Amino acid sequence: MKTAHELVERRTGGLVIWRSGSVMVVYRGSAYKRPSSGTQSSTEVSSPTKILHEGGAIFVPDVSSPEDSVGDGGSSDSPVMTEKAKLSIQSSEHIESLTEEEIEYNKLLDGLGPRFVDWWGTGILPVDADLLPQNLPGYMTPFRLLPHGMRPRLTNAEMTNLRKLARSLPCHFALGRNRNHHGLAAAILELWEQSLVVKIAVKRGIQNTNNKLMAEELKKLTGGILLLRNKFYIVIYRGKDFVPKAVAEALAERQELTKDIQHSEEKARNRVVVETQMDKTEEHAPAGTLAEFHEAQARWGRKISPEEYEEMKEAICRSKTTRVVKRIEHKQAIAQAKLSRAEKLLSKIEASMIPSGPSDDQETITDEERSVFRRIGLKMKAYLPLGIRGVFDGVIENMHLHWKHREIVKLISKQKTLSFVEDSARLLEYESGGILVAIERVPKGYALIYYRGKNYQRPVSIRPRNLLTKAKALKRSVAMQRHEALSQHIAELERTLEQMKSELDDPMDDEDKSSSYSDDHVQSDHVPRLSQFEDGFLSESDDDEIDED
């Protein structure tokens, strides 16, 4: 509807003052002058060739000169000829009002074919593709050559940019025929030498138009890349391997010349080739064989005594053991550096955690109450999980939320060491303000039972600020695991070093053992876990201080 709005204002010279849906009200203006009947009749006579420009005036692009009209026997004073002269003047005025780019574009379209005078759009008229030749004898798909190092396919960004470029371009052709587009394909190839894309408008009001058939045949004839196809427009890109006509002819000629040269060279080579039979020797040359080695050893070699042989074996074993020791020492140095960085990061994370101490006014419970609370807590189905993160602010918040409706809260810890479980239980007691009832072993782990107390008052902020957040608690857990794995790895390397250094004193006794110490044997069972911890640890944002391995 917006396009119709612009077309009505451009062609009538009026002003659209209101529109709604398919209804439009146009104001003619205070200075409106009704066109004369002579102008209307002359316009009707010249309707096959009328063209509207942006100023609203009518002009004929191809009008014969007055001299030609007089020479044909017509009267120069007739109203029809007078009107033609006026239209030719308007045409020249329209051309003068165009910019240099529009004039160049108009000349380019003039060289491609006749214009589509019933164009419904604005701007310069496109070429009528239906008036171009349907079949051209000897037409072939153009020669294409992709430059070296360039990808033939378009990326998504390139496709988007070309579509945006084609959106602002005027239409080059108007097409209503589904098949036989040889003339249109030739015009498109000529246009591609000046433009990257060609924009074809599908004619409206023509029955049985199929834009899919049009696009497929044009793509097959030109070899371009289809950018856009709908019931209104077809946009085709010339492709990265497009070659202008003059360059394509030169390349094709050079290829034919190269083939002729290769053919002549092959002929000459076949004429001068003479088959010669190689003299077959009865025995192979002994160069580089074991027999040659034994012969040279017998002629120039020196026999090795058993004592020298044993010394050589001992030196070889000692050198192997020395290389293994140096390799282990290098790995130990790397592990020590990683351990120091892990300790530094762990101390940095724990610096933001300020745990609370035991309260001076701690409420106590009797043994009978403790036994009752323990039995109630073990029977409770609802519990809070305490995973690898340990104690953080979210755990204390969940405990206070549980105490809102019940006096007992049960936590199940996944930690396997009892000492760690007891430390976590005491920290939870200090931070929550509750009373630790019992620590019991259950199938899922360790159950921690807390009683909120008789004088319990819910704090204003149920999430403490002095503990770690959930993310930092996970980083702390990973850092602790990494520290433990590195410590075990270093301890095993030290034991291996001591054993290898003791074998250096008498390498002949344990020759098989020293040769079996390699990289795969030195790596302990903790190394796969260590690499797994490092991969997850280095993926965090706070691990910028740790260098990648």
Coordinates of C-alpha atoms in Angstrom, one line a residue:
M1 CA 0.0 0.0 0.0
K2 CA 2.9 2.3 0.6
T3 CA 4.2 1.7 -2.9
A4 CA 0.8 2.4 -4.3
H5 CA 0.7 5.6 -2.3
E6 CA 4.0 6.8 -3.8
L7 CA 2.9 5.8 -7.3
V8 CA -0.3 7.7 -7.1
E9 CA 1.3 10.8 -5.9
R10 CA 4.1 10.6 -8.5
R11 CA 1.9 9.9 -11.5
T12 CA -1.0 12.2 -10.7
G13 CA 0.8 15.0 -9.0
G14 CA -1.7 15.0 -6.2
L15 CA -1.4 14.5 -2.5
V16 CA -2.7 11.5 -0.6
I17 CA -4.4 12.9 2.5
W18 CA -5.8 9.7 3.9
R19 CA -5.6 6.0 3.4
S20 CA -7.0 3.0 5.2
G21 CA -6.6 -0.6 3.9
S22 CA -7.3 -0.5 0.2
V23 CA -9.0 2.9 0.2
M24 CA -7.1 6.1 -0.6
V25 CA -8.1 9.7 -0.7
V26 CA -6.1 12.0 -3.1
Y27 CA -6.2 15.8 -3.1
R28 CA -5.7 17.3 -6.5
G29 CA -4.3 20.6 -5.2
S30 CA -5.4 24.3 -5.5
A31 CA -3.4 24.9 -8.7
Y32 CA -4.8 21.9 -10.5
K33 CA -5.3 22.3 -14.3
R34 CA -7.3 19.8 -16.2
P35 CA -5.4 18.4 -19.2
S36 CA -6.7 19.3 -22.6
S37 CA -8.5 16.9 -24.9
G38 CA -5.7 17.2 -27.5
T39 CA -3.1 16.1 -25.0
Q40 CA -5.3 13.2 -23.9
S41 CA -5.8 12.0 -27.5
S42 CA -2.2 12.3 -28.4
T43 CA -1.3 10.4 -25.2
E44 CA -3.7 7.7 -26.2
V45 CA -2.1 7.5 -29.7
S46 CA 1.4 7.2 -28.2
S47 CA 0.4 5.0 -25.4
P48 CA 2.5 2.0 -26.5
T49 CA 5.7 4.1 -26.0
K50 CA 4.7 6.5 -23.2
I51 CA 7.1 6.7 -20.2
L52 CA 6.5 8.5 -16.9
H53 CA 9.4 10.2 -15.2
E54 CA 9.7 11.4 -11.6
G55 CA 8.4 15.0 -12.4
G56 CA 5.1 13.5 -13.6
A57 CA 5.6 14.6 -17.2
I58 CA 5.2 12.2 -20.1
F59 CA 8.1 11.7 -22.6
V60 CA 8.9 9.3 -25.4
P61 CA 12.5 8.0 -25.3
D62 CA 12.8 7.0 -29.0
V63 CA 11.1 9.8 -31.0
S64 CA 11.8 10.5 -34.6
S65 CA 13.1 13.9 -35.5
P66 CA 10.8 16.5 -37.1
E67 CA 12.9 16.3 -40.3
D68 CA 12.2 12.6 -40.7
S69 CA 8.5 13.2 -40.1
V70 CA 8.3 15.9 -42.8
G71 CA 10.3 13.7 -45.1
D72 CA 7.7 11.0 -44.7
G73 CA 5.0 13.3 -46.1
G74 CA 3.5 14.3 -42.8
S75 CA 2.6 17.9 -42.0
S76 CA 4.8 19.5 -39.4
D77 CA 1.9 21.7 -38.3
S78 CA -0.5 18.9 -37.4
P79 CA -1.5 18.6 -33.7
V80 CA -0.1 15.1 -33.5
M81 CA 3.4 16.1 -34.7
T82 CA 3.3 19.2 -32.5
E83 CA 2.6 17.0 -29.5
K84 CA 5.4 14.6 -30.5
A85 CA 7.8 17.5 -30.6
K86 CA 6.7 18.6 -27.1
L87 CA 7.2 15.0 -25.8
S88 CA 10.7 14.9 -27.3
I89 CA 11.5 18.2 -25.5
Q90 CA 10.2 16.7 -22.3
S91 CA 12.3 13.6 -22.8
S92 CA 15.4 15.6 -23.2
E93 CA 14.5 17.6 -20.1
H94 CA 14.0 14.4 -18.2
I95 CA 17.4 13.1 -19.2
E96 CA 19.1 16.3 -18.2
S97 CA 17.5 16.1 -14.8
L98 CA 19.1 12.7 -14.1
T99 CA 22.4 12.3 -12.2
E100 CA 25.5 11.0 -13.9
E101 CA 25.1 7.5 -12.3
E102 CA 21.4 7.4 -13.5
I103 CA 22.4 8.5 -17.0
E104 CA 25.1 5.8 -17.1
Y105 CA 22.7 3.2 -15.8
N106 CA 20.1 4.3 -18.4
K107 CA 22.6 3.9 -21.2
L108 CA 23.5 0.5 -20.0
L109 CA 19.9 -0.7 -20.0
D110 CA 19.5 0.9 -23.5
G111 CA 22.2 -1.5 -24.8
L112 CA 20.5 -4.6 -23.3
G113 CA 17.1 -4.4 -25.0
P114 CA 13.7 -2.7 -25.2
R115 CA 12.1 -1.2 -22.1
F116 CA 9.1 -2.4 -20.3
V117 CA 6.7 0.6 -20.7
D118 CA 4.0 -0.8 -18.4
W119 CA 6.3 -0.8 -15.4
W120 CA 4.3 -0.3 -12.2
G121 CA 7.3 0.8 -10.1
T122 CA 9.2 4.1 -9.9
G123 CA 12.5 5.3 -11.4
I124 CA 14.1 4.1 -14.6
L125 CA 12.2 1.5 -16.7
P126 CA 13.6 -2.0 -16.7
V127 CA 14.3 -4.0 -19.8
D128 CA 11.4 -6.2 -21.1
A129 CA 12.9 -9.7 -21.0
D130 CA 10.0 -11.2 -22.9
L131 CA 11.0 -9.2 -26.0
L132 CA 14.5 -10.6 -26.0
P133 CA 15.3 -13.6 -28.2
Q134 CA 14.1 -16.9 -26.9
N135 CA 16.8 -19.1 -28.4
L136 CA 20.3 -18.2 -29.5
P137 CA 22.1 -20.7 -31.8
G138 CA 25.4 -21.8 -30.3
Y139 CA 24.8 -20.4 -26.9
M140 CA 26.9 -22.0 -24.2
T141 CA 27.3 -21.6 -20.4
P142 CA 30.0 -19.0 -19.9
F143 CA 33.6 -19.9 -19.0
R144 CA 34.4 -19.6 -15.3
L145 CA 37.6 -19.6 -13.4
L146 CA 38.0 -19.4 -9.6
P147 CA 41.0 -17.4 -8.3
H148 CA 43.6 -19.3 -6.4
G149 CA 43.0 -19.5 -2.6
M150 CA 39.3 -18.3 -2.8
R151 CA 36.4 -20.3 -1.6
P152 CA 33.7 -20.8 -4.2
R153 CA 30.8 -20.7 -1.7
L154 CA 29.4 -17.6 -0.1
T155 CA 29.4 -17.2 3.7
N156 CA 26.3 -16.2 5.5
A157 CA 27.6 -12.7 6.1
E158 CA 28.4 -12.3 2.4
M159 CA 25.0 -13.6 1.4
T160 CA 23.3 -11.1 3.8
N161 CA 25.4 -8.2 2.5
L162 CA 24.6 -9.0 -1.2
R163 CA 20.9 -9.2 -0.4
K164 CA 21.0 -5.8 1.4
L165 CA 22.8 -4.4 -1.7
A166 CA 20.2 -5.8 -4.1
R167 CA 17.3 -4.4 -2.0
S168 CA 18.3 -0.9 -2.8
L169 CA 19.0 -1.5 -6.5
P170 CA 16.4 -0.8 -9.2
C171 CA 15.1 -3.7 -11.3
H172 CA 17.2 -4.5 -14.4
F173 CA 14.7 -6.8 -16.1
A174 CA 11.0 -7.5 -16.1
L175 CA 10.2 -11.2 -16.9
G176 CA 6.9 -13.0 -17.5
R177 CA 8.0 -16.1 -19.4
N178 CA 9.0 -19.3 -17.7
R179 CA 11.2 -20.9 -20.3
N180 CA 13.5 -20.1 -23.2
H181 CA 15.7 -17.4 -21.7
H182 CA 18.8 -17.5 -24.0
G183 CA 18.5 -13.8 -24.8
L184 CA 18.0 -12.8 -21.2
A185 CA 21.0 -14.9 -20.1
A186 CA 23.2 -13.2 -22.7
A187 CA 22.0 -9.8 -21.4
I188 CA 22.6 -10.8 -17.8
L189 CA 26.2 -11.8 -18.7
E190 CA 26.7 -8.4 -20.3
L191 CA 25.2 -6.7 -17.3
W192 CA 27.4 -8.6 -14.8
E193 CA 30.5 -7.0 -16.3
Q194 CA 29.2 -3.7 -14.6
S195 CA 27.2 -5.0 -11.6
L196 CA 27.7 -7.8 -9.1
V197 CA 24.0 -8.8 -8.9
V198 CA 21.1 -8.7 -11.4
K199 CA 17.6 -8.0 -10.1
I200 CA 14.7 -9.3 -12.2
A201 CA 11.1 -8.4 -11.5
V202 CA 8.4 -10.9 -12.1
K203 CA 5.6 -9.4 -14.2
R204 CA 2.2 -9.1 -12.4
G205 CA -1.1 -10.1 -13.9
I206 CA 0.3 -12.8 -16.2
Q207 CA -1.1 -16.3 -15.8
N208 CA 1.0 -19.4 -15.1
T209 CA 4.1 -17.5 -14.1
N210 CA 6.4 -19.7 -12.0
N211 CA 9.4 -18.0 -10.4
K212 CA 11.0 -21.3 -9.5
L213 CA 11.2 -22.4 -13.1
M214 CA 12.5 -19.0 -14.1
A215 CA 15.2 -19.0 -11.5
E216 CA 16.3 -22.6 -12.2
E217 CA 16.7 -22.0 -15.9
L218 CA 18.5 -18.7 -15.5
K219 CA 20.9 -20.3 -12.9
K220 CA 21.6 -23.1 -15.3
L221 CA 22.2 -20.8 -18.3
T222 CA 24.3 -18.2 -16.5
G223 CA 26.0 -20.3 -13.8
G224 CA 25.3 -17.6 -11.2
I225 CA 24.3 -18.0 -7.5
L226 CA 20.6 -17.5 -6.6
L227 CA 20.4 -15.0 -3.7
L228 CA 16.6 -14.4 -3.5
R229 CA 13.5 -15.8 -5.2
N230 CA 9.9 -14.9 -4.4
K231 CA 6.8 -14.0 -6.4
F232 CA 8.0 -10.5 -6.9
Y233 CA 11.8 -10.6 -7.5
I234 CA 14.6 -12.9 -8.6
V235 CA 18.1 -11.8 -7.5
I236 CA 21.2 -13.7 -9.0
Y237 CA 24.8 -13.1 -8.0
R238 CA 27.5 -13.5 -10.7
G239 CA 29.7 -15.6 -8.5
K240 CA 33.3 -15.4 -7.4
D241 CA 34.5 -17.3 -10.4
F242 CA 32.9 -15.0 -13.0
V243 CA 35.2 -13.9 -15.8
P244 CA 34.4 -11.1 -18.3
K245 CA 33.8 -12.1 -21.9
A246 CA 37.1 -10.7 -23.2
V247 CA 39.1 -12.4 -20.4
A248 CA 37.2 -15.6 -20.9
E249 CA 38.0 -15.7 -24.6
A250 CA 41.7 -15.1 -23.9
L251 CA 41.8 -17.9 -21.3
A252 CA 40.0 -20.3 -23.5
E253 CA 42.4 -19.6 -26.3
R254 CA 45.4 -20.0 -24.0
Q255 CA 44.0 -23.4 -22.8
E256 CA 43.6 -24.6 -26.4
L257 CA 47.1 -23.5 -27.2
T258 CA 48.5 -25.3 -24.1
K259 CA 46.6 -28.5 -25.1
D260 CA 48.1 -28.3 -28.6
I261 CA 51.6 -27.8 -27.3
Q262 CA 51.2 -30.8 -24.9
H263 CA 49.9 -33.0 -27.7
S264 CA 52.8 -32.1 -30.0
E265 CA 55.3 -32.7 -27.2
E266 CA 53.8 -36.1 -26.5
K267 CA 54.0 -37.0 -30.1
A268 CA 57.7 -36.0 -30.3
R269 CA 58.4 -37.9 -27.0
N270 CA 56.8 -41.1 -28.4
R271 CA 58.9 -40.9 -31.6
V272 CA 62.3 -40.7 -29.8
V273 CA 61.6 -43.1 -27.0
V274 CA 63.8 -46.2 -27.6
E275 CA 63.2 -49.3 -25.5
T276 CA 66.3 -50.5 -24.0
Q277 CA 66.7 -53.6 -22.0
M278 CA 68.6 -53.5 -18.8
D279 CA 71.3 -56.0 -18.2
K280 CA 70.1 -58.3 -15.6
T281 CA 72.7 -59.3 -13.0
E282 CA 72.7 -62.7 -11.5
E283 CA 73.2 -61.4 -8.0
H284 CA 72.0 -58.2 -6.2
A285 CA 74.5 -55.6 -5.1
P286 CA 75.7 -56.2 -1.6
A287 CA 75.8 -52.6 -0.7
G288 CA 74.0 -51.8 2.6
T289 CA 73.3 -55.5 3.5
L290 CA 74.2 -57.6 6.5
A291 CA 76.7 -59.6 4.4
E292 CA 78.6 -56.4 3.6
F293 CA 78.7 -55.5 7.3
H294 CA 80.1 -58.9 8.2
E295 CA 82.7 -58.7 5.4
A296 CA 83.8 -55.2 6.5
Q297 CA 83.9 -56.3 10.1
A298 CA 86.1 -59.3 9.2
R299 CA 88.5 -57.2 7.2
W300 CA 88.8 -54.1 9.2
G301 CA 87.0 -54.7 12.5
R302 CA 88.4 -55.4 15.9
K303 CA 87.2 -58.2 18.2
I304 CA 85.6 -57.1 21.4
S305 CA 86.6 -58.9 24.6
P306 CA 83.9 -60.1 27.1
E307 CA 85.1 -57.5 29.6
E308 CA 84.6 -54.7 27.1
Y309 CA 81.2 -56.1 26.2
E310 CA 80.1 -56.0 29.9
E311 CA 81.4 -52.5 30.3
M312 CA 79.5 -51.4 27.3
K313 CA 76.3 -52.9 28.6
E314 CA 76.8 -51.3 32.0
A315 CA 77.4 -47.9 30.3
I316 CA 74.2 -48.3 28.3
C317 CA 72.2 -49.2 31.4
R318 CA 73.6 -46.3 33.3
S319 CA 72.8 -43.8 30.5
K320 CA 69.3 -45.1 30.3
T321 CA 68.8 -44.7 34.0
T322 CA 70.3 -41.2 34.0
R323 CA 67.9 -40.1 31.2
V324 CA 64.9 -41.5 33.1
V325 CA 66.1 -39.7 36.3
K326 CA 66.4 -36.4 34.5
R327 CA 63.0 -36.8 33.0
I328 CA 61.4 -37.5 36.4
E329 CA 63.2 -34.5 37.9
H330 CA 61.9 -32.3 35.1
K331 CA 58.3 -33.6 35.8
Q332 CA 58.8 -33.0 39.5
A333 CA 59.9 -29.4 38.9
I334 CA 56.8 -28.8 36.8
A335 CA 54.5 -30.4 39.4
Q336 CA 56.1 -28.2 42.1
A337 CA 55.4 -25.1 40.1
K338 CA 51.8 -26.2 39.6
L339 CA 51.5 -26.9 43.3
S340 CA 52.7 -23.4 44.2
R341 CA 50.2 -21.8 41.9
A342 CA 47.4 -24.0 43.2
E343 CA 48.3 -23.0 46.8
K344 CA 48.4 -19.3 45.8
L345 CA 44.9 -19.5 44.2
L346 CA 43.5 -21.5 47.1
S347 CA 44.7 -19.0 49.6
K348 CA 43.3 -16.2 47.5
I349 CA 39.8 -17.8 47.5
E350 CA 39.9 -18.6 51.2
A351 CA 40.8 -15.0 52.0
S352 CA 37.3 -13.9 51.0
M353 CA 35.8 -16.4 53.6
I354 CA 35.7 -15.2 57.2
P355 CA 34.1 -18.0 59.3
S356 CA 32.4 -17.2 62.5
G357 CA 33.6 -18.6 65.9
P358 CA 31.6 -20.3 68.6
S359 CA 29.0 -18.3 70.4
D360 CA 29.5 -17.3 74.0
D361 CA 25.8 -17.8 74.8
Q362 CA 25.3 -21.2 73.3
E363 CA 22.1 -23.0 74.2
T364 CA 22.4 -26.5 75.5
I365 CA 20.1 -29.5 75.4
T366 CA 19.9 -32.6 77.7
D367 CA 20.8 -36.1 76.7
E368 CA 17.1 -37.1 76.6
E369 CA 16.3 -34.3 74.2
R370 CA 19.4 -35.1 72.1
S371 CA 18.2 -38.7 71.8
V372 CA 14.7 -37.7 70.9
F373 CA 15.9 -35.2 68.3
R374 CA 18.4 -37.7 66.9
R375 CA 15.6 -40.3 66.4
I376 CA 13.3 -37.7 64.8
G377 CA 16.0 -36.5 62.5
L378 CA 16.9 -40.0 61.3
K379 CA 13.3 -40.7 60.4
M380 CA 12.9 -37.4 58.5
K381 CA 12.6 -37.9 54.7
A382 CA 13.4 -34.3 53.9
Y383 CA 17.1 -33.4 53.9
L384 CA 19.6 -30.9 52.5
P385 CA 22.4 -32.3 50.4
L386 CA 26.0 -31.1 51.2
G387 CA 28.0 -31.9 48.1
I388 CA 31.6 -31.2 47.0
R389 CA 31.2 -27.5 47.5
G390 CA 31.1 -27.9 51.2
V391 CA 29.7 -25.1 53.4
F392 CA 28.6 -21.9 51.6
D393 CA 26.0 -19.2 52.0
G394 CA 23.3 -21.1 50.2
V395 CA 23.4 -24.0 52.7
I396 CA 22.9 -21.7 55.7
E397 CA 20.0 -20.0 53.8
N398 CA 18.3 -23.4 53.2
M399 CA 18.7 -24.3 56.9
H400 CA 16.9 -21.2 58.0
L401 CA 14.1 -21.9 55.4
H402 CA 13.7 -25.4 56.8
W403 CA 13.6 -24.0 60.4
K404 CA 10.7 -21.8 59.4
H405 CA 8.3 -24.9 59.4
R406 CA 10.2 -27.5 61.6
E407 CA 12.6 -27.5 64.5
I408 CA 14.9 -30.2 63.1
V409 CA 16.9 -30.1 59.9
K410 CA 18.9 -33.0 58.4
L411 CA 21.8 -32.6 56.1
I412 CA 23.5 -35.4 54.3
S413 CA 27.2 -34.9 53.5
K414 CA 28.9 -36.7 50.6
Q415 CA 32.4 -36.3 52.1
K416 CA 34.1 -39.7 52.8
T417 CA 36.5 -38.6 55.5
L418 CA 35.0 -38.3 59.0
S419 CA 37.4 -35.5 60.1
F420 CA 36.2 -33.4 57.1
V421 CA 32.6 -34.1 58.0
E422 CA 33.2 -33.0 61.6
D423 CA 34.8 -29.8 60.5
S424 CA 31.9 -29.0 58.2
A425 CA 29.4 -29.8 61.0
R426 CA 31.1 -27.4 63.5
L427 CA 31.2 -24.7 60.8
L428 CA 27.5 -25.1 60.1
E429 CA 26.7 -25.0 63.8
Y430 CA 28.7 -21.7 64.3
E431 CA 27.2 -20.0 61.1
S432 CA 23.6 -21.1 61.6
G433 CA 23.4 -20.6 65.3
G434 CA 21.7 -24.0 65.7
I435 CA 22.6 -27.0 67.9
L436 CA 24.4 -30.0 66.5
V437 CA 22.5 -33.1 67.7
A438 CA 24.4 -36.0 66.0
I439 CA 26.6 -37.1 63.2
E440 CA 25.4 -40.5 62.0
R441 CA 26.6 -42.8 59.2
V442 CA 23.8 -43.5 56.7
P443 CA 23.8 -45.3 53.3
K444 CA 23.9 -42.0 51.4
G445 CA 26.8 -40.6 53.4
Y446 CA 26.9 -38.9 56.8
A447 CA 23.7 -37.4 58.3
L448 CA 24.1 -34.1 60.2
I449 CA 21.1 -33.3 62.5
Y450 CA 20.6 -29.8 63.9
Y451 CA 18.1 -28.4 66.3
R452 CA 17.2 -24.7 65.9
G453 CA 16.9 -24.1 69.7
K454 CA 14.0 -22.9 71.9
N455 CA 14.9 -19.2 71.6
Y456 CA 15.3 -19.3 67.8
Q457 CA 14.8 -16.0 66.0
R458 CA 15.1 -15.8 62.3
P459 CA 17.8 -13.4 61.3
V460 CA 17.2 -10.4 59.0
S461 CA 19.5 -11.7 56.4
I462 CA 19.3 -15.5 56.1
R463 CA 22.2 -15.6 53.6
P464 CA 25.5 -14.8 55.5
R465 CA 27.9 -12.4 53.8
N466 CA 31.0 -13.8 55.4
L467 CA 30.9 -17.2 53.5
L468 CA 31.7 -18.1 50.0
T469 CA 29.1 -18.0 47.2
K470 CA 28.1 -21.1 45.3
A471 CA 30.5 -20.4 42.4
K472 CA 33.5 -19.6 44.6
A473 CA 32.8 -22.7 46.7
L474 CA 33.0 -24.9 43.6
K475 CA 36.3 -23.2 42.7
R476 CA 37.6 -23.8 46.2
S477 CA 36.6 -27.5 46.0
V478 CA 38.3 -28.0 42.6
A479 CA 41.4 -26.2 43.9
M480 CA 41.6 -28.4 47.0
Q481 CA 41.2 -31.5 44.8
R482 CA 43.9 -30.3 42.5
H483 CA 46.2 -29.5 45.4
E484 CA 45.7 -33.0 46.9
A485 CA 46.3 -34.7 43.5
L486 CA 49.5 -32.7 42.9
S487 CA 50.8 -33.5 46.4
Q488 CA 50.2 -37.2 45.8
H489 CA 51.8 -37.0 42.4
I490 CA 54.9 -35.3 43.8
A491 CA 55.2 -37.8 46.6
E492 CA 55.2 -40.7 44.1
L493 CA 57.7 -38.9 41.9
E494 CA 60.0 -38.5 44.9
R495 CA 59.7 -42.2 45.8
T496 CA 60.5 -43.1 42.2
L497 CA 63.6 -40.8 42.2
E498 CA 65.0 -42.4 45.3
Q499 CA 64.6 -45.9 43.8
M500 CA 66.2 -44.9 40.5
K501 CA 69.1 -43.1 42.2
S502 CA 69.7 -46.2 44.3
E503 CA 69.8 -48.3 41.1
L504 CA 72.5 -46.1 39.7
D505 CA 75.0 -47.6 42.1
D506 CA 74.5 -51.1 40.7
P507 CA 72.7 -50.9 37.4
M508 CA 73.5 -54.5 36.2
D509 CA 71.5 -56.2 38.9
D510 CA 68.3 -54.5 38.0
E511 CA 68.7 -53.9 34.3
D512 CA 65.2 -55.0 33.4
K513 CA 63.7 -52.8 36.1
S514 CA 65.6 -49.7 35.0
S515 CA 64.7 -50.1 31.3
S516 CA 61.0 -50.5 32.2
Y517 CA 60.9 -47.0 33.8
S518 CA 59.4 -44.8 31.1
D519 CA 56.9 -42.1 30.9
D520 CA 53.9 -44.4 31.1
H521 CA 55.2 -46.1 34.1
V522 CA 56.1 -43.0 36.0
Q523 CA 52.7 -41.5 35.6
S524 CA 50.6 -42.5 38.7
D525 CA 46.9 -43.2 38.9
H526 CA 46.4 -39.6 40.1
V527 CA 47.6 -38.1 36.8
P528 CA 44.4 -38.7 34.8
R529 CA 42.4 -37.2 37.6
L530 CA 44.9 -34.3 37.8
S531 CA 44.5 -33.5 34.1
Q532 CA 40.7 -33.7 34.5
F533 CA 40.8 -31.3 37.4
E534 CA 43.1 -28.9 35.5
D535 CA 40.7 -28.9 32.5
G536 CA 37.7 -28.0 34.6
F537 CA 39.8 -25.6 36.8
L538 CA 41.3 -23.6 33.9
S539 CA 37.9 -23.1 32.3
E540 CA 36.9 -20.7 35.1
S541 CA 37.3 -17.0 34.7
D542 CA 39.4 -16.5 37.8
D543 CA 42.1 -18.9 36.6
D544 CA 43.9 -16.3 34.5
E545 CA 46.8 -16.4 36.8
I546 CA 47.5 -20.0 36.0
D547 CA 49.4 -20.7 32.8
E548 CA 48.1 -23.3 30.5
D549 CA 50.1 -26.5 30.3

